[in-house]
XYZ file of C-alpha atoms in Angstrom:
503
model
C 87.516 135.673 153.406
C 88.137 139.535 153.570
C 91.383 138.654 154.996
C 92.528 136.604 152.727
C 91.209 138.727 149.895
C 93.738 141.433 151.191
C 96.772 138.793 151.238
C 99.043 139.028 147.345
C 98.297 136.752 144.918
C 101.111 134.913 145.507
C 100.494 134.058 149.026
C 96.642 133.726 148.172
C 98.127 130.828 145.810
C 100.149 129.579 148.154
C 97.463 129.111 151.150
C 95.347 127.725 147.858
C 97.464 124.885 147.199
C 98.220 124.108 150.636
C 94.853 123.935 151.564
C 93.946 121.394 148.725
C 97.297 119.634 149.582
C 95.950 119.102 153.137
C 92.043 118.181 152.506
C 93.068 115.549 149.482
C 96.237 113.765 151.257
C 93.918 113.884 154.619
C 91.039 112.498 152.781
C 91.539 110.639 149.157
C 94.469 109.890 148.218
C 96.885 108.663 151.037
C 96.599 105.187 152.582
C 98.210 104.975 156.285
C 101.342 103.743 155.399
C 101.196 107.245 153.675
C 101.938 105.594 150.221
C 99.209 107.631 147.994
C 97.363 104.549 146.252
C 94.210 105.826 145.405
C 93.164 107.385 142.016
C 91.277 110.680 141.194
C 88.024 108.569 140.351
C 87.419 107.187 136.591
C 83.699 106.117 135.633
C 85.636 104.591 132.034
C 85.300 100.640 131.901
C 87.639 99.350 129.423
C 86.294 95.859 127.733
C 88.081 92.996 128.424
C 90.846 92.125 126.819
C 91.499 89.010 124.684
C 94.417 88.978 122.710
C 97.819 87.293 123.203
C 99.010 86.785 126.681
C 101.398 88.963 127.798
C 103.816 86.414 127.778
C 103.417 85.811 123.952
C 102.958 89.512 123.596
C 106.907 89.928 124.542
C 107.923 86.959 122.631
C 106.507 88.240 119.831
C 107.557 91.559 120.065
C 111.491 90.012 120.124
C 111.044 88.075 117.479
C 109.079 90.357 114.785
C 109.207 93.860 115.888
C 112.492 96.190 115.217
C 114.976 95.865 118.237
C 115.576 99.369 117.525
C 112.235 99.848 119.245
C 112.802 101.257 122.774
C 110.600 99.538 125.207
C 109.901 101.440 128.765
C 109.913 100.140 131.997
C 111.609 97.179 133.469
C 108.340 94.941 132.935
C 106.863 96.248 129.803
C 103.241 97.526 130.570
C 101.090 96.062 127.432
C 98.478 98.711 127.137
C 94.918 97.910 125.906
C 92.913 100.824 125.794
C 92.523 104.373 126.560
C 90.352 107.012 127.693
C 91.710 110.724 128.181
C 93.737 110.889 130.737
C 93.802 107.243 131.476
C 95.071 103.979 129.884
C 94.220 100.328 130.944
C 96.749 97.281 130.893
C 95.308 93.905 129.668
C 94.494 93.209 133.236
C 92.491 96.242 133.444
C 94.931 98.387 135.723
C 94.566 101.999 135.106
C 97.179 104.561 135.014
C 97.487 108.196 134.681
C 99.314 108.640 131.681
C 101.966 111.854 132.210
C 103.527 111.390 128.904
C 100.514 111.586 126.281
C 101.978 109.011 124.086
C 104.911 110.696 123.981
C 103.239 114.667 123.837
C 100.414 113.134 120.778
C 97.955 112.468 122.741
C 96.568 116.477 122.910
C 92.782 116.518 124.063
C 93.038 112.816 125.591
C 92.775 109.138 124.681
C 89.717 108.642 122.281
C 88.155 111.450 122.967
C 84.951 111.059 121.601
C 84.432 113.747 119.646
C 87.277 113.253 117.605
C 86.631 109.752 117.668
C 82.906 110.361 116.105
C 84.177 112.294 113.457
C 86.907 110.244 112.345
C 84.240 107.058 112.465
C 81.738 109.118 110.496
C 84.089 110.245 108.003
C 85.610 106.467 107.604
C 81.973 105.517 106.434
C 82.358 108.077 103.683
C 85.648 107.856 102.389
C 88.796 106.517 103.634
C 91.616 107.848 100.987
C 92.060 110.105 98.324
C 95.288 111.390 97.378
C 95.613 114.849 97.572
C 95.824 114.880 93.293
C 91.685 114.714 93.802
C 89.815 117.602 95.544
C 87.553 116.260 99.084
C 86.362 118.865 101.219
C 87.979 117.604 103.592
C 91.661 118.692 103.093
C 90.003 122.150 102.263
C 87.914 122.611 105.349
C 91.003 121.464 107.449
C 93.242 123.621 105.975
C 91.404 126.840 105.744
C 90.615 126.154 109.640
C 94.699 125.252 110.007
C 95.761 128.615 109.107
C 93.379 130.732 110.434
C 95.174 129.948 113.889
C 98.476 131.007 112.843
C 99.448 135.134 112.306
C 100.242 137.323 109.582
C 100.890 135.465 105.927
C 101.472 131.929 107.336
C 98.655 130.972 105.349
C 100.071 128.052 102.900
C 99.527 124.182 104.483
C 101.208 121.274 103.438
C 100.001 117.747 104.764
C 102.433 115.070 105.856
C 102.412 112.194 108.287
C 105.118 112.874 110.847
C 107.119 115.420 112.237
C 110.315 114.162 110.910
C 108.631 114.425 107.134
C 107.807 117.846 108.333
C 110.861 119.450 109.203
C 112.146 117.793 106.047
C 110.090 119.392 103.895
C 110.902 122.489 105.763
C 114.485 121.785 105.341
C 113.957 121.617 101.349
C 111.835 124.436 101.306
C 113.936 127.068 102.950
C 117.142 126.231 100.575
C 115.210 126.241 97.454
C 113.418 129.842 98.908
C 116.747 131.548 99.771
C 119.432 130.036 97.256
C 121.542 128.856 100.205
C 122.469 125.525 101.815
C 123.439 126.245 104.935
C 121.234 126.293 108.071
C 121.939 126.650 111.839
C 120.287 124.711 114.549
C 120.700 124.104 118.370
C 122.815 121.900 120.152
C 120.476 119.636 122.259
C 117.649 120.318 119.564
C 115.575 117.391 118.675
C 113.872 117.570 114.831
C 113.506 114.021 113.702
C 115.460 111.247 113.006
C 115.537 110.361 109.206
C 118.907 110.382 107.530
C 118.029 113.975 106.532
C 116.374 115.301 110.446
C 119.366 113.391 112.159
C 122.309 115.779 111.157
C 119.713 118.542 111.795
C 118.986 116.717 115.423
C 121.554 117.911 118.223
C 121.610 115.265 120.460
C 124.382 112.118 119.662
C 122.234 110.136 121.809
C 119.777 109.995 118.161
C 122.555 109.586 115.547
C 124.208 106.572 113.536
C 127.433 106.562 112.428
C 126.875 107.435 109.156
C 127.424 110.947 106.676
C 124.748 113.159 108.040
C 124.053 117.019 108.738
C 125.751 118.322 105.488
C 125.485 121.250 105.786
C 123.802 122.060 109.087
C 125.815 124.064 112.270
C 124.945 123.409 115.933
C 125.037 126.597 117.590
C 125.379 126.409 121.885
C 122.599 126.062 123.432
C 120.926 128.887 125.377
C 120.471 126.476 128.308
C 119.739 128.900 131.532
C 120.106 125.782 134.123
C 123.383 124.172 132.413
C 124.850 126.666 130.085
C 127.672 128.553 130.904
C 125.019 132.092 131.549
C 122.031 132.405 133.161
C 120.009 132.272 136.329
C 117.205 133.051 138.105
C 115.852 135.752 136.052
C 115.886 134.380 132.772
C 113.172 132.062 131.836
C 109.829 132.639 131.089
C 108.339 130.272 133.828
C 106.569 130.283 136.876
C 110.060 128.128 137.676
C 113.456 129.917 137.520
C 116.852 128.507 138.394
C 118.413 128.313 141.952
C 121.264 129.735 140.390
C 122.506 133.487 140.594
C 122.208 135.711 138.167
C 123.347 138.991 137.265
C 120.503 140.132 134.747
C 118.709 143.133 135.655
C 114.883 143.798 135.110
C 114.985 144.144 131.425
C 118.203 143.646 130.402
C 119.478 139.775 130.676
C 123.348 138.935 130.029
C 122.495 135.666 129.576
C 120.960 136.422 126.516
C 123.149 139.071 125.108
C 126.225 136.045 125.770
C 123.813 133.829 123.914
C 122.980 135.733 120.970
C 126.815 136.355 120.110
C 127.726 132.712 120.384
C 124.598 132.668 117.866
C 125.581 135.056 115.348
C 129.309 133.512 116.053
C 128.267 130.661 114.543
C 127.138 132.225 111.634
C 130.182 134.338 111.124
C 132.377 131.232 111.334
C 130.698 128.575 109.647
C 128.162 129.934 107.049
C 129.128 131.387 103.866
C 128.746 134.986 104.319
C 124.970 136.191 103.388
C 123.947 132.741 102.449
C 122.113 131.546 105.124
C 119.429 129.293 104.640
C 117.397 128.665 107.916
C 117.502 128.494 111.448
C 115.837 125.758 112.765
C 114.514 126.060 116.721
C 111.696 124.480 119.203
C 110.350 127.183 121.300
C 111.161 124.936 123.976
C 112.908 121.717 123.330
C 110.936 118.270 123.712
C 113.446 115.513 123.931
C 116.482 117.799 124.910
C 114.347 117.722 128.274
C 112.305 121.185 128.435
C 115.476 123.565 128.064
C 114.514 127.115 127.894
C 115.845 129.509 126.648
C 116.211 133.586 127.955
C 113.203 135.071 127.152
C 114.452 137.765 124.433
C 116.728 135.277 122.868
C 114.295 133.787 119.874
C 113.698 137.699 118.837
C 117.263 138.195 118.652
C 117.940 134.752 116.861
C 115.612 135.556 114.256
C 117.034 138.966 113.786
C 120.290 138.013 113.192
C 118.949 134.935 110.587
C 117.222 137.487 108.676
C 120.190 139.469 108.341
C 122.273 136.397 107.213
C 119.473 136.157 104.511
C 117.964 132.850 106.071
C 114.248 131.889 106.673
C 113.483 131.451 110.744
C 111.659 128.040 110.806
C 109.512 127.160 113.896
C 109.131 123.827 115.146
C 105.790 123.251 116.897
C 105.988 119.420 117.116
C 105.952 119.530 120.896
C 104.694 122.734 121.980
C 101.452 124.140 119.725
C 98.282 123.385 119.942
C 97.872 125.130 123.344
C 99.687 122.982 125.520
C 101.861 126.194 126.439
C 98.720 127.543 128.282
C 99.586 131.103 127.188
C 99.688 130.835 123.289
C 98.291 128.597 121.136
C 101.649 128.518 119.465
C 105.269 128.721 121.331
C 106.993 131.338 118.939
C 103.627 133.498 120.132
C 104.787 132.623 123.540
C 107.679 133.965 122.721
C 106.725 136.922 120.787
C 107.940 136.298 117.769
C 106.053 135.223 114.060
C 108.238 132.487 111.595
C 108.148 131.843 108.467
C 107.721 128.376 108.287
C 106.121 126.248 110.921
C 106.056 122.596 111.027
C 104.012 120.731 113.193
C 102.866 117.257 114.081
C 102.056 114.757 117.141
C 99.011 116.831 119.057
C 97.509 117.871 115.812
C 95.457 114.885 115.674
C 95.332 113.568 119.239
C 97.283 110.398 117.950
C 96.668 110.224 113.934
C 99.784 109.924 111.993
C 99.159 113.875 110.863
C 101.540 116.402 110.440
C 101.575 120.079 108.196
C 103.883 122.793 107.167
C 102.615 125.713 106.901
C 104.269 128.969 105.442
C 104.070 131.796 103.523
C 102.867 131.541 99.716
C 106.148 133.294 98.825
C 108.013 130.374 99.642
C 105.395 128.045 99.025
C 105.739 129.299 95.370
C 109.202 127.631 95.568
C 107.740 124.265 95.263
C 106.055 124.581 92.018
C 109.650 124.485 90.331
C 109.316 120.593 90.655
C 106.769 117.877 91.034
C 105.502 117.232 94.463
C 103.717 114.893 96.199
C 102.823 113.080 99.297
C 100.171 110.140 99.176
C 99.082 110.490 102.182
C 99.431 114.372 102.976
C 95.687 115.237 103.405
C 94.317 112.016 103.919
C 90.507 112.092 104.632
C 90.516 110.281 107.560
C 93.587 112.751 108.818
C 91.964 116.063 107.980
C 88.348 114.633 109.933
C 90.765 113.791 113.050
C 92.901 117.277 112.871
C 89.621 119.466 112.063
C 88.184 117.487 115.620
C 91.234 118.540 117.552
C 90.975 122.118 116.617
C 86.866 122.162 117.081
C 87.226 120.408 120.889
C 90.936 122.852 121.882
C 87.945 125.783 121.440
C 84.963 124.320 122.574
C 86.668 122.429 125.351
C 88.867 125.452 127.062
C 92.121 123.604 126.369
C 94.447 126.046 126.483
C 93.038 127.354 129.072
C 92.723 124.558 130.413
C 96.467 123.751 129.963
C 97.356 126.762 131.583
C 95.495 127.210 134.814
C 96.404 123.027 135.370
C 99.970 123.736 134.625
C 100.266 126.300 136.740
C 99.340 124.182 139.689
C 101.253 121.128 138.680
C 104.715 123.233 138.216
C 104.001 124.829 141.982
C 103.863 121.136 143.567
C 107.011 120.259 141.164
C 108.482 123.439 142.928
C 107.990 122.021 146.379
C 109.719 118.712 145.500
C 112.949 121.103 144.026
C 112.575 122.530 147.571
C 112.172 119.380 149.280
C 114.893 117.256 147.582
C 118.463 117.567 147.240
C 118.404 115.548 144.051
C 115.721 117.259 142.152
C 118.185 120.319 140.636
C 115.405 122.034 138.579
C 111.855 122.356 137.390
C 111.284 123.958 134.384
C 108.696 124.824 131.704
C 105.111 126.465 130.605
C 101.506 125.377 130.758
C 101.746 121.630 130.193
C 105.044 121.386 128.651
C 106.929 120.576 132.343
C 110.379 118.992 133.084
C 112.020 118.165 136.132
C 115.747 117.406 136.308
C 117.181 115.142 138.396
C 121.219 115.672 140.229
C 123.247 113.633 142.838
C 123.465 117.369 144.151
C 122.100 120.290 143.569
C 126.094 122.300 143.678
C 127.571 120.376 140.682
C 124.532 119.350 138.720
C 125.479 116.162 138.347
C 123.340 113.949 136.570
C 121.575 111.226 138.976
C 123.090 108.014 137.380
C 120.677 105.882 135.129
C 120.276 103.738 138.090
C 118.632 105.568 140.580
C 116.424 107.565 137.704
C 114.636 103.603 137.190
C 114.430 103.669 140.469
C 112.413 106.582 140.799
C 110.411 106.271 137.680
C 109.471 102.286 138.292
C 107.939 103.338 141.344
C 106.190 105.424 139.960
C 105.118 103.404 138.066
C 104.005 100.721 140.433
C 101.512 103.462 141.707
C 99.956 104.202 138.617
C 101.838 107.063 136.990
C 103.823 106.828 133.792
C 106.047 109.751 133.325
C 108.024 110.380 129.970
C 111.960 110.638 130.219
C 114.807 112.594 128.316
C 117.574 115.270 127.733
C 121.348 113.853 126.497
C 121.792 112.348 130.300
C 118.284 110.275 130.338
C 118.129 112.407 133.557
C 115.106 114.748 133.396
C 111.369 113.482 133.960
C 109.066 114.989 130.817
C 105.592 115.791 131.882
C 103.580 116.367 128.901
C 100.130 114.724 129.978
C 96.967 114.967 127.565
C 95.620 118.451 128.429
C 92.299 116.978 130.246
C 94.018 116.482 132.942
C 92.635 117.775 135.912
C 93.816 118.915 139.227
C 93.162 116.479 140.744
C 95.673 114.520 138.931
C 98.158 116.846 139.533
C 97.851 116.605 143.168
C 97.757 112.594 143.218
C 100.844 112.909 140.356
C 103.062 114.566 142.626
C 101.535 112.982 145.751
C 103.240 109.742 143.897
C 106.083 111.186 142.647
C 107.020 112.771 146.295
C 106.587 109.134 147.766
C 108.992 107.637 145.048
C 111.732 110.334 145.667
C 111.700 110.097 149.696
C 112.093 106.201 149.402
C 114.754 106.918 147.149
C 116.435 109.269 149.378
C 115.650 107.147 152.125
C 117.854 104.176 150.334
C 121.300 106.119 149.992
């Protein structure tokens, strides 16, 4: 022990994981055909199912529900119940979900203290629209803001964060007088008619008049940009690709940052800037990140233009960073407006913007209402979350985990010629799959269901993304233990050898 207590941290780390690696693939989780087919244990039961038979299920579901309606995996998995980190089938199969319902599900599948309080408060009162005082929209609120800094101290309840960003959207041109507002290419922010021209991604747009008045500015992308490399990002995980940038001063981001204000200078009428729009790290667009100083420099410039720098936290608050509890905080900067949805009630269609009561004064020029902003049930479910992130350690929780699930990511980058890059913070993780590392080209759509079915097949659903469909998101509830991680990857690592193994 006094030997190793003289080794770095980093190689202390290192002889951690590889030590756990060892006694768990030795011991639990590895069969002798070395496909890893045995869960971290689960003392949940789920209760039997009995509705429609999967058969009728999918006939159903063809017939009556929108084919707009994307439907994972080759054999649709037709899930019955959940319980944190898990989720049963109607046969009673569990798997480790990686994807949290899409990055909702925050402290885990009915978790039961959120689950008491929404069932207490649903034997109380159900609804009341926010024209009527309940002390429950109060309570909520006051708690709401008290996490966020400075004079973000105004909520606003919706039920999504499409209405969110919408609401942002109207809020920031009637604040500053302007129209005009800059976003991100590869930016996801909804996709009603008014989110999808603000959405960067023409993998989530209809052919029809959207984005009036909205500019896509490039996208800081370290891994696919044009600059950038492996001193960028603020990550445990940094590109295999060069890089000029020097300790403190990254070119990357000064390259970035003109291209920003370029697009300003080019597109916007001059001073009349509305908003910039921006995910501290972007969700769908598949975990991009961007050089650490450029959000500080974004907003500076946006300020100067005479818009409002709008935060989205739809993906990425709520502690799932592991750092922060919020990403601009991650990277050290404070908005004005932040709009936020999905893990701020664990699953209940919730979702707040929250700003400054300067601008919020803007929205007393007109009636406004939302029926279900504020909805009793909604607060009881978001006041929950907040109570079990402290009580609970999730954050910290998110970060220590995440820490050891991006390290075994890291080894599979190392290991594989087609994994090109691992990316992200806390529990916010991507990895992106190539035919080769050299060119970054995207492994074909093909071989990604190959990988991800077999996952699958041994119990692991993993979300996917980014404009190619070629980068695995890993966004699990943050109960997840370490356990999981280990078996996660074990399964993952089995998936990508047989892949290899097939070409």
């Amino acid at each position: 022990m006094a030997a190793i207590r003289l080794l770095g941290a980093r190689a202390q780390r290192a002889i951690s994981l590889s030590q756990r690696w060892s006694y768990l693939t030795r011991n639990v989780y590895r069969s002798a055909s070395g496909v890893p087919d045995q869960m971290p244990p689960c003392d949940f039961q789920p209760s039997p199912y009995t509705g429609k038979s999967y058969e009728e299920t999918l006939a159903t579901r063809k017939e009556h529900v929108s084919p707009g309606y994307l439907t994972y995996y080759k054999n649709p998995i037709l899930i019955h119940q959940g319980h944190m980190q898990w989720v049963f089938d109607h046969t009673g199969r569990r798997y480790l979900d990686l994807f949290g319902g899409i990055v909702t599900v925050s402290v885990g599948h009915c978790h039961p203290k959120v689950s008491a309080r929404v069932k207490d408060q649903m034997d109380k009162l159900w609804h009341l629209t926010n024209i009527y005082m309940h002390p429950g929209i109060h309570d909520y609120a006051e708690k709401l803001a008290s996490k966020l800094p400075g004079d973000l101290k105004v909520v606003y309840f919706t039920n999504s964060g499409g209405e969110a960003n919408e609401l942002a959207m109207l809020m920031a041109r009637l604040h500053t007088g302007a129209f005009d507002i800059v976003s991100l290419r590869n930016c996801y922010h909804g996709t009603s008619p008014y989110t999808q021209g603000l959405t960067g991604m023409g993998t989530w747009k209809y052919p029809f008049a959207n984005g009036f008045g909205v500019h896509h500015a490039m996208n800081p992308d370290v891994y696919r940009g044009l600059w950038g490399g492996s001193n960028c990002r603020d990550s445990l995980s940094q590109t295999t690709r060069s890089c000029d940038c020097s300790q403190g001063n990254c070119n990357a981001c000064d390259m970035y940052v003109e291209q920003f204000r370029d697009t300003i200078k080019f597109s916007v009428p001059k001073g009349k800037l509305a908003a910039f729009f921006v995910e501290p790290i972007q969700g769908v667009g598949g975990g991009t990140q961007y050089p650490k100083d450029f959000l500080r420099r974004a907003f500076e410039v946006t300020r100067e233009s005479g818009g409002v720098c709008v935060a989205d936290e739809v993906q990425t608050g709520f502690g799932r960073l592991g750092s922060h509890f919020w990403g601009f905080e991650a990277a050290g900067v404070t908005p004005d407006i932040v709009t936020m949805a999905k893990g701020i009630g664990n699953g209940f269609p919730l979702a707040a913007v929250v700003t400054t009561p300067e601008i919020a004064s803007t929205m007393t020029r007109s009636l406004h209402f939302n029926t279900y902003g504020g909805n009793p049930l909604a607060c009881a479910a978001g006041s929950a979350v907040l109570d079990v992130i402290e009580e609970e350690g999730i954050q910290e929780k998110a970060g220590r985990v995440g820490r050891v699930f991006i390290e075994h990511l890291m080894s599979l980058r190392d290991e594989f010629e087609c994994v090109g890059d691992v990316r992200g913070k806390g529990l916010m993780l991507a990895v992106e799959l190539v035919t080769d590392k050299a060119t970054q080209e995207p492994l074909p759509a093909a071989d990604m269901n190959q990988i991800w079915e077999e996952c699958k097949e041994n119990g692991v659903l993993i979300g996917k993304g980014g404009f190619y469909g070629n980068i695995f998101r890993i966004k699990p509830p943050m109960c997840v233990t370490e356990d999981d991680v280990i078996f996660s990857t074990g399964v993952l690592r089995n998936a990508l050898r047989n892949y290899t193994q097939s070409k």
